[in-house]
Amino acid sequence: MSAGDQGTLRDAFYRDPYPHYARARRADGLTWIPEAEAWLVARDGDVREVLRRAEDFSSANALLPDVPVSEAALAVLARGFGPRPTVVSSDGPAHRRYRTPLNQGLNPGRVEAVLPYAREQARELVDAFASDGSAELVGAYARRLPGLVIGRLIGLDPADVPTAVHGGYRAEELLFRPLSPSGQAAAAEDVVALQVLLDGYVRDRRARPREDLCSDLVAALAPGKGELTLEQRHELVANLQNLLIAGFLTTSALISTALLHLLGDREQWSLLCSDPLSAAEAAVEECARFDTAIQAFRRVTTRPVTLAGTRLPAGAAVLVAYASANRDEQRHADADRFDIRRPLDRRHLAFGHGPHTCPGARLARAQLRVTLELFARLLPDLRLDERRPPPSMRPTLIHRSPETLYVTW
């Protein structure tokens, strides 16, 4: 099979993986998915087992690229900061080292303190298009609010947030979308620009620490007061870049996908609008469960293991499908139905489980709740624009979301 044919099959799988998940949950053992070149872990219990057993299922391949990076792009990337392990792609003591400052920096107090800013920015974004009668919400809102919020927590100047967000999306394109060699090189230029920007913040916070996540990472990963070594800068830029991208891509996907499903079901949207303050909390959990932003992460076995009756050798790739677990009929009644009237239940796996549970889950939930309450209160007549083709989902498992979301009111 040619690389082009493989990419076409992968895109089809990524755009609508749920039929594959359903078949895999019904199958005996694990199911091999050639589109992902991995064994699919689809049932809730099996997913939880993998996520608990980090010593047997390593995260070293969690962000394995879907496409090879061209020589032209590699030459550009060589001018920036090289890849280093991060909280997503490490295990054991290294993972705990990277995770500790994130847990502290995203604690309930920090999240609560940033919410007034999040509400203010959300209102300004909505006010900018509220009188127009129509909008494209991915570009006008969902891709913008999370960048502003995580930028505030990291300590970015608001003027630098657009560059940072653009670089983050270009990094995703470079690793997960088929581009020409020149297209990859152009994406790499934007990634390097992001890294240079972040390196400036890292060195500034070394000299003048503040109460922000950038300072927290510098203090935790490079303790001391002397000038940062080049290796420390590489590690800090890699982890700050990971934090930034995880902070806005995932939440952007969560917001846009939640609005897609709510607006696609007038009964559900009306329920939310009738009492947004009471309904929003359960709506957040149902939106996260029903169509999970992080559909799956890869893991690789560190030794021969047996999972769900399937024997796997050391070095076997598995695709741990959180989104499939969230549709497991053995865990969630009527699992394929989207219903915000479900009893409040946070036991889904939208934000992971075990040592790699998302440290930003509280922040993501808070931003989605701010969004739902605001839209339901200010734009209760919001609806999908029927003059436009139905929204299509971006072909990725990492940040599943509609490519565009055209609405009217």
Short mmCIF file of C-alpha atoms in Angstrom, two decimals:
data_model
loop_
_atom_site.label_atom_id
_atom_site.label_comp_id
_atom_site.label_asym_id
_atom_site.label_seq_id
_atom_site.Cartn_x
_atom_site.Cartn_y
_atom_site.Cartn_z
CA MET A 1 0.00 0.00 0.00
CA SER A 2 1.36 3.43 -0.94
CA ALA A 3 1.92 6.16 1.62
CA GLY A 4 -0.88 8.14 -0.04
CA ASP A 5 -3.35 5.27 0.29
CA GLN A 6 -2.29 4.75 3.92
CA GLY A 7 -2.85 8.44 4.62
CA THR A 8 -6.31 8.33 3.02
CA LEU A 9 -7.33 5.35 5.16
CA ARG A 10 -5.93 7.01 8.27
CA ASP A 11 -7.84 10.23 7.59
CA ALA A 12 -11.10 8.31 7.14
CA PHE A 13 -10.50 6.48 10.43
CA TYR A 14 -9.62 9.70 12.25
CA ARG A 15 -12.66 11.60 10.95
CA ASP A 16 -15.08 8.95 12.21
CA PRO A 17 -13.45 6.35 14.46
CA TYR A 18 -16.61 5.43 16.39
CA PRO A 19 -17.70 2.49 14.17
CA HIS A 20 -14.20 1.02 14.58
CA TYR A 21 -14.44 1.48 18.33
CA ALA A 22 -17.82 -0.26 18.50
CA ARG A 23 -16.55 -3.29 16.59
CA ALA A 24 -13.42 -3.46 18.74
CA ARG A 25 -15.45 -3.39 21.97
CA ARG A 26 -17.49 -6.36 20.73
CA ALA A 27 -14.47 -8.35 19.54
CA ASP A 28 -12.59 -10.92 21.56
CA GLY A 29 -9.26 -9.55 22.70
CA LEU A 30 -7.65 -6.51 21.09
CA THR A 31 -8.17 -5.40 17.48
CA TRP A 32 -5.30 -4.53 15.13
CA ILE A 33 -5.90 -1.17 13.40
CA PRO A 34 -3.71 -0.94 10.28
CA GLU A 35 -4.61 2.74 9.83
CA ALA A 36 -2.85 3.50 13.12
CA GLU A 37 -0.39 0.59 13.01
CA ALA A 38 -1.34 -0.31 16.57
CA TRP A 39 -3.51 -2.59 18.68
CA LEU A 40 -6.71 -0.75 19.62
CA VAL A 41 -7.58 -0.80 23.33
CA ALA A 42 -11.29 -0.03 23.21
CA ARG A 43 -13.10 -1.19 26.35
CA ASP A 44 -13.31 0.94 29.48
CA GLY A 45 -11.79 -1.66 31.77
CA ASP A 46 -8.91 -2.41 29.42
CA VAL A 47 -8.15 1.30 28.89
CA ARG A 48 -8.05 1.86 32.65
CA GLU A 49 -5.75 -1.13 33.08
CA VAL A 50 -3.25 0.22 30.53
CA LEU A 51 -3.31 3.68 32.07
CA ARG A 52 -2.68 2.27 35.55
CA ARG A 53 0.22 0.08 34.39
CA ALA A 54 2.63 2.76 33.20
CA GLU A 55 5.56 0.48 33.97
CA ASP A 56 4.29 -2.03 31.36
CA PHE A 57 2.79 0.44 28.86
CA SER A 58 5.25 3.29 28.34
CA SER A 59 4.33 6.75 27.08
CA ALA A 60 7.58 7.10 25.13
CA ASN A 61 5.67 6.91 21.81
CA ALA A 62 2.66 8.99 22.92
CA LEU A 63 3.23 11.68 20.29
CA LEU A 64 4.66 9.58 17.48
CA PRO A 65 4.21 11.60 14.26
CA ASP A 66 1.76 10.36 11.65
CA VAL A 67 3.96 11.59 8.79
CA PRO A 68 7.74 11.64 8.25
CA VAL A 69 9.36 15.05 8.51
CA SER A 70 11.18 16.12 5.33
CA GLU A 71 14.87 16.94 5.18
CA ALA A 72 13.94 20.55 4.36
CA ALA A 73 11.87 20.82 7.54
CA LEU A 74 14.52 19.09 9.65
CA ALA A 75 17.07 21.63 8.46
CA VAL A 76 14.80 24.43 9.64
CA LEU A 77 14.07 22.73 12.97
CA ALA A 78 17.81 22.37 13.59
CA ARG A 79 17.91 26.15 14.07
CA GLY A 80 15.45 25.89 16.95
CA PHE A 81 15.28 23.80 20.09
CA GLY A 82 15.42 20.03 19.77
CA PRO A 83 12.79 17.64 21.09
CA ARG A 84 13.14 16.54 24.70
CA PRO A 85 10.95 14.33 26.92
CA THR A 86 7.89 16.06 28.38
CA VAL A 87 5.16 15.15 30.82
CA VAL A 88 3.23 13.49 27.95
CA SER A 89 6.10 11.33 26.67
CA SER A 90 7.92 10.25 29.85
CA ASP A 91 7.47 7.67 32.60
CA GLY A 92 8.44 7.10 36.22
CA PRO A 93 10.66 9.63 38.02
CA ALA A 94 11.10 11.77 34.88
CA HIS A 95 7.35 12.03 34.46
CA ARG A 96 6.89 13.00 38.10
CA ARG A 97 9.60 15.66 37.73
CA TYR A 98 7.79 17.26 34.80
CA ARG A 99 4.33 16.84 36.28
CA THR A 100 4.90 18.26 39.77
CA PRO A 101 5.20 21.93 38.72
CA LEU A 102 2.14 21.53 36.47
CA ASN A 103 0.05 20.13 39.31
CA GLN A 104 1.13 23.02 41.50
CA GLY A 105 0.71 25.66 38.81
CA LEU A 106 -2.75 24.43 37.80
CA ASN A 107 -4.04 23.98 41.34
CA PRO A 108 -7.64 24.97 42.19
CA GLY A 109 -6.57 28.36 43.52
CA ARG A 110 -4.70 29.30 40.33
CA VAL A 111 -7.59 28.16 38.14
CA GLU A 112 -10.13 30.05 40.22
CA ALA A 113 -7.97 33.18 40.08
CA VAL A 114 -7.84 33.17 36.27
CA LEU A 115 -11.59 32.68 35.77
CA PRO A 116 -12.53 36.39 35.95
CA TYR A 117 -10.05 36.99 33.12
CA ALA A 118 -11.49 34.04 31.19
CA ARG A 119 -15.02 35.41 31.55
CA GLU A 120 -13.91 38.89 30.52
CA GLN A 121 -12.11 37.61 27.41
CA ALA A 122 -14.99 35.28 26.50
CA ARG A 123 -17.45 38.19 26.67
CA GLU A 124 -15.20 40.41 24.54
CA LEU A 125 -14.89 37.70 21.89
CA VAL A 126 -18.66 37.21 21.75
CA ASP A 127 -19.35 40.95 21.73
CA ALA A 128 -17.12 41.27 18.66
CA PHE A 129 -19.57 39.25 16.53
CA ALA A 130 -22.84 39.31 18.51
CA SER A 131 -24.45 41.98 16.31
CA ASP A 132 -23.50 40.27 13.03
CA GLY A 133 -26.20 37.60 13.06
CA SER A 134 -23.75 34.92 11.94
CA ALA A 135 -20.23 33.74 12.71
CA GLU A 136 -17.69 30.97 12.27
CA LEU A 137 -17.12 29.98 15.88
CA VAL A 138 -13.92 27.95 15.57
CA GLY A 139 -11.95 30.94 14.32
CA ALA A 140 -13.89 33.66 16.11
CA TYR A 141 -14.02 32.02 19.53
CA ALA A 142 -12.94 28.41 20.16
CA ARG A 143 -9.37 28.85 18.91
CA ARG A 144 -8.93 32.17 20.69
CA LEU A 145 -10.20 31.91 24.27
CA PRO A 146 -8.02 28.95 25.40
CA GLY A 147 -4.86 30.59 24.03
CA LEU A 148 -5.57 33.78 25.94
CA VAL A 149 -6.24 31.86 29.16
CA ILE A 150 -3.25 29.52 29.09
CA GLY A 151 -1.11 32.44 27.93
CA ARG A 152 -2.19 34.37 31.01
CA LEU A 153 -1.29 31.47 33.31
CA ILE A 154 2.08 30.93 31.65
CA GLY A 155 2.81 34.64 31.81
CA LEU A 156 2.81 35.54 28.11
CA ASP A 157 2.29 39.11 27.01
CA PRO A 158 -1.16 39.15 25.31
CA ALA A 159 0.52 40.58 22.22
CA ASP A 160 2.56 37.35 21.93
CA VAL A 161 -0.41 34.98 22.25
CA PRO A 162 -1.39 34.97 18.53
CA THR A 163 2.17 34.04 17.53
CA ALA A 164 2.25 31.32 20.17
CA VAL A 165 -1.12 29.87 19.15
CA HIS A 166 -0.21 29.95 15.46
CA GLY A 167 3.07 28.17 16.16
CA GLY A 168 1.27 25.53 18.18
CA TYR A 169 -1.17 24.73 15.40
CA ARG A 170 1.68 24.64 12.91
CA ALA A 171 3.51 22.12 15.12
CA GLU A 172 0.42 19.89 15.01
CA GLU A 173 0.25 20.24 11.22
CA LEU A 174 3.92 19.42 10.82
CA LEU A 175 3.65 16.17 12.78
CA PHE A 176 0.15 14.97 11.93
CA ARG A 177 -0.87 16.34 8.50
CA PRO A 178 0.53 15.50 5.06
CA LEU A 179 2.33 18.57 3.69
CA SER A 180 4.70 19.05 0.78
CA PRO A 181 8.39 19.39 1.67
CA SER A 182 8.14 23.14 1.19
CA GLY A 183 4.92 23.20 3.24
CA GLN A 184 6.66 21.31 6.03
CA ALA A 185 9.59 23.74 5.90
CA ALA A 186 7.19 26.69 6.19
CA ALA A 187 5.45 25.04 9.17
CA ALA A 188 8.86 24.39 10.74
CA GLU A 189 9.71 28.10 10.44
CA ASP A 190 6.63 28.93 12.52
CA VAL A 191 7.52 26.26 15.08
CA VAL A 192 11.03 27.67 15.44
CA ALA A 193 9.58 31.17 15.85
CA LEU A 194 7.46 29.83 18.71
CA GLN A 195 10.47 28.17 20.32
CA VAL A 196 12.56 31.33 20.09
CA LEU A 197 9.70 33.27 21.68
CA LEU A 198 9.43 30.77 24.54
CA ASP A 199 13.20 30.72 25.05
CA GLY A 200 13.06 34.47 25.60
CA TYR A 201 10.46 33.99 28.33
CA VAL A 202 12.45 31.18 29.94
CA ARG A 203 15.61 33.29 30.17
CA ASP A 204 13.66 36.31 31.39
CA ARG A 205 12.01 34.33 34.18
CA ARG A 206 15.38 32.97 35.25
CA ALA A 207 16.52 36.55 35.82
CA ARG A 208 13.17 37.95 37.04
CA PRO A 209 10.82 35.21 38.32
CA ARG A 210 7.11 36.00 38.68
CA GLU A 211 3.96 34.29 39.87
CA ASP A 212 3.33 32.36 36.67
CA LEU A 213 3.71 28.88 35.19
CA CYS A 214 6.79 29.80 33.19
CA SER A 215 8.61 30.77 36.40
CA ASP A 216 7.35 27.59 38.08
CA LEU A 217 8.80 25.41 35.32
CA VAL A 218 12.14 27.23 35.36
CA ALA A 219 12.44 26.86 39.13
CA ALA A 220 11.46 23.18 39.08
CA LEU A 221 13.45 21.95 36.07
CA ALA A 222 16.52 24.17 36.46
CA PRO A 223 16.91 24.96 40.17
CA GLY A 224 19.51 27.54 41.07
CA LYS A 225 20.28 31.11 40.09
CA GLY A 226 23.03 30.90 37.51
CA GLU A 227 22.64 31.39 33.79
CA LEU A 228 20.74 28.56 32.14
CA THR A 229 22.79 26.03 30.21
CA LEU A 230 21.87 25.29 26.61
CA GLU A 231 20.56 21.85 27.61
CA GLN A 232 18.36 23.38 30.32
CA ARG A 233 16.96 25.81 27.76
CA HIS A 234 16.20 22.93 25.38
CA GLU A 235 14.35 21.04 28.11
CA LEU A 236 12.46 24.10 29.32
CA VAL A 237 11.39 25.18 25.84
CA ALA A 238 10.18 21.64 25.04
CA ASN A 239 8.11 21.45 28.22
CA LEU A 240 6.78 24.99 27.96
CA GLN A 241 5.82 24.36 24.33
CA ASN A 242 4.03 21.15 25.36
CA LEU A 243 2.17 22.96 28.14
CA LEU A 244 1.13 25.78 25.84
CA ILE A 245 -0.08 23.52 23.03
CA ALA A 246 -1.86 21.13 25.38
CA GLY A 247 -3.43 24.11 27.10
CA PHE A 248 -5.13 25.54 24.05
CA LEU A 249 -5.51 22.84 21.38
CA THR A 250 -7.36 20.40 23.63
CA THR A 251 -9.65 23.01 25.16
CA SER A 252 -10.33 24.58 21.77
CA ALA A 253 -11.39 21.17 20.48
CA LEU A 254 -13.55 20.56 23.55
CA ILE A 255 -15.35 23.90 23.16
CA SER A 256 -16.05 23.62 19.44
CA THR A 257 -17.14 19.98 19.59
CA ALA A 258 -19.43 20.69 22.56
CA LEU A 259 -21.12 23.54 20.68
CA LEU A 260 -21.46 21.34 17.59
CA HIS A 261 -23.40 18.65 19.45
CA LEU A 262 -25.49 21.02 21.53
CA LEU A 263 -26.53 23.08 18.52
CA GLY A 264 -27.16 19.95 16.50
CA ASP A 265 -29.83 18.86 18.98
CA ARG A 266 -32.36 21.62 19.59
CA GLU A 267 -33.84 19.82 22.60
CA GLN A 268 -30.45 19.70 24.31
CA TRP A 269 -29.67 23.34 23.47
CA SER A 270 -33.08 24.43 24.80
CA LEU A 271 -32.48 22.51 28.01
CA LEU A 272 -29.23 24.36 28.52
CA CYS A 273 -30.71 27.75 27.68
CA SER A 274 -33.66 27.26 30.02
CA ASP A 275 -31.38 27.21 33.08
CA PRO A 276 -27.70 27.56 32.11
CA LEU A 277 -26.39 28.01 35.65
CA SER A 278 -27.91 24.70 36.73
CA ALA A 279 -27.49 22.73 33.51
CA ALA A 280 -23.97 23.72 32.50
CA GLU A 281 -22.05 21.46 34.89
CA ALA A 282 -23.70 18.26 33.67
CA ALA A 283 -23.49 19.53 30.07
CA VAL A 284 -19.71 19.94 30.42
CA GLU A 285 -19.29 16.32 31.52
CA GLU A 286 -21.60 14.94 28.83
CA CYS A 287 -19.88 16.93 26.09
CA ALA A 288 -16.48 15.70 27.26
CA ARG A 289 -17.68 12.09 27.46
CA PHE A 290 -19.69 11.88 24.27
CA ASP A 291 -17.07 13.13 21.79
CA THR A 292 -13.74 13.27 23.56
CA ALA A 293 -11.22 15.88 22.41
CA ILE A 294 -8.22 13.62 23.06
CA GLN A 295 -9.55 10.50 21.39
CA ALA A 296 -6.51 8.33 22.06
CA PHE A 297 -2.85 8.26 22.95
CA ARG A 298 -0.27 5.72 21.93
CA ARG A 299 1.59 3.48 24.35
CA VAL A 300 4.34 0.90 23.79
CA THR A 301 4.84 -2.28 25.80
CA THR A 302 8.04 -2.49 27.83
CA ARG A 303 7.88 -6.30 28.18
CA PRO A 304 5.72 -9.19 26.95
CA VAL A 305 2.22 -8.72 28.39
CA THR A 306 -1.27 -10.12 27.98
CA LEU A 307 -4.16 -7.67 27.71
CA ALA A 308 -7.78 -8.66 27.19
CA GLY A 309 -6.56 -12.14 26.27
CA THR A 310 -4.20 -10.86 23.55
CA ARG A 311 -0.50 -11.62 23.99
CA LEU A 312 1.72 -8.70 23.09
CA PRO A 313 5.52 -8.78 22.75
CA ALA A 314 7.80 -6.09 24.12
CA GLY A 315 7.76 -3.09 21.82
CA ALA A 316 4.16 -3.56 20.67
CA ALA A 317 2.28 -0.34 19.87
CA VAL A 318 -1.17 0.09 21.40
CA LEU A 319 -3.68 2.88 20.79
CA VAL A 320 -5.47 3.60 24.06
CA ALA A 321 -8.86 4.96 23.02
CA TYR A 322 -10.34 7.14 25.76
CA ALA A 323 -13.20 8.05 23.44
CA SER A 324 -14.10 4.40 22.88
CA ALA A 325 -14.09 3.75 26.63
CA ASN A 326 -16.46 6.68 27.01
CA ARG A 327 -18.92 4.93 24.66
CA ASP A 328 -18.59 1.56 26.43
CA GLU A 329 -22.10 0.27 27.08
CA GLN A 330 -20.82 -1.72 30.06
CA ARG A 331 -19.82 1.53 31.76
CA HIS A 332 -22.30 4.14 30.50
CA ALA A 333 -25.98 3.40 29.93
CA ASP A 334 -27.21 4.24 26.41
CA ALA A 335 -23.64 5.29 25.71
CA ASP A 336 -24.12 6.41 22.10
CA ARG A 337 -26.80 8.92 23.06
CA PHE A 338 -25.88 12.54 23.74
CA ASP A 339 -27.95 13.66 26.73
CA ILE A 340 -27.04 16.46 29.14
CA ARG A 341 -29.76 15.23 31.51
CA ARG A 342 -27.59 12.31 32.57
CA PRO A 343 -26.85 12.23 36.28
CA LEU A 344 -23.63 14.15 36.88
CA ASP A 345 -20.77 11.69 36.42
CA ARG A 346 -17.08 12.55 36.18
CA ARG A 347 -15.94 8.93 35.97
CA HIS A 348 -15.45 9.11 32.20
CA LEU A 349 -11.97 9.07 30.69
CA ALA A 350 -12.02 12.30 28.68
CA PHE A 351 -9.13 13.60 30.79
CA GLY A 352 -7.33 10.30 31.20
CA HIS A 353 -6.76 8.12 34.25
CA GLY A 354 -3.86 7.08 36.46
CA PRO A 355 -0.48 8.85 36.54
CA HIS A 356 -1.10 10.63 33.22
CA THR A 357 -4.46 12.14 34.15
CA CYS A 358 -4.60 15.58 32.53
CA PRO A 359 -3.29 18.19 35.00
CA GLY A 360 -5.28 20.87 33.15
CA ALA A 361 -8.65 19.10 33.39
CA ARG A 362 -10.03 21.61 35.90
CA LEU A 363 -9.04 24.52 33.67
CA ALA A 364 -10.55 22.94 30.54
CA ARG A 365 -13.82 22.20 32.31
CA ALA A 366 -13.97 25.75 33.65
CA GLN A 367 -13.50 27.31 30.21
CA LEU A 368 -16.17 25.12 28.66
CA ARG A 369 -18.57 25.99 31.47
CA VAL A 370 -17.86 29.72 31.04
CA THR A 371 -18.57 29.29 27.32
CA LEU A 372 -21.82 27.37 27.70
CA GLU A 373 -23.24 29.74 30.30
CA LEU A 374 -22.29 32.78 28.22
CA PHE A 375 -23.62 31.53 24.89
CA ALA A 376 -26.84 30.20 26.42
CA ARG A 377 -27.49 33.54 28.12
CA LEU A 378 -26.47 35.92 25.31
CA LEU A 379 -27.32 33.92 22.19
CA PRO A 380 -30.20 31.55 22.99
CA ASP A 381 -31.31 31.60 19.33
CA LEU A 382 -27.93 30.29 18.17
CA ARG A 383 -28.20 27.51 15.59
CA LEU A 384 -26.08 25.76 12.98
CA ASP A 385 -26.11 27.61 9.66
CA GLU A 386 -28.08 25.30 7.35
CA ARG A 387 -26.86 27.24 4.32
CA ARG A 388 -23.42 25.71 4.90
CA PRO A 389 -22.39 22.06 4.44
CA PRO A 390 -22.48 20.01 7.65
CA PRO A 391 -19.30 20.49 9.68
CA SER A 392 -16.55 17.93 9.05
CA MET A 393 -14.19 16.77 11.74
CA ARG A 394 -10.46 17.42 11.55
CA PRO A 395 -8.61 14.20 10.67
CA THR A 396 -6.72 13.76 13.93
CA LEU A 397 -7.15 11.73 17.11
CA ILE A 398 -5.19 14.19 19.21
CA HIS A 399 -7.59 17.15 19.10
CA ARG A 400 -10.87 15.97 17.58
CA SER A 401 -13.01 18.96 16.59
CA PRO A 402 -14.95 20.43 13.66
CA GLU A 403 -12.78 22.21 11.11
CA THR A 404 -15.32 25.04 10.98
CA LEU A 405 -18.55 25.79 12.83
CA TYR A 406 -20.82 28.24 11.02
CA VAL A 407 -23.77 29.51 13.06
CA THR A 408 -26.60 32.02 12.80
CA TRP A 409 -29.01 33.61 15.27
#
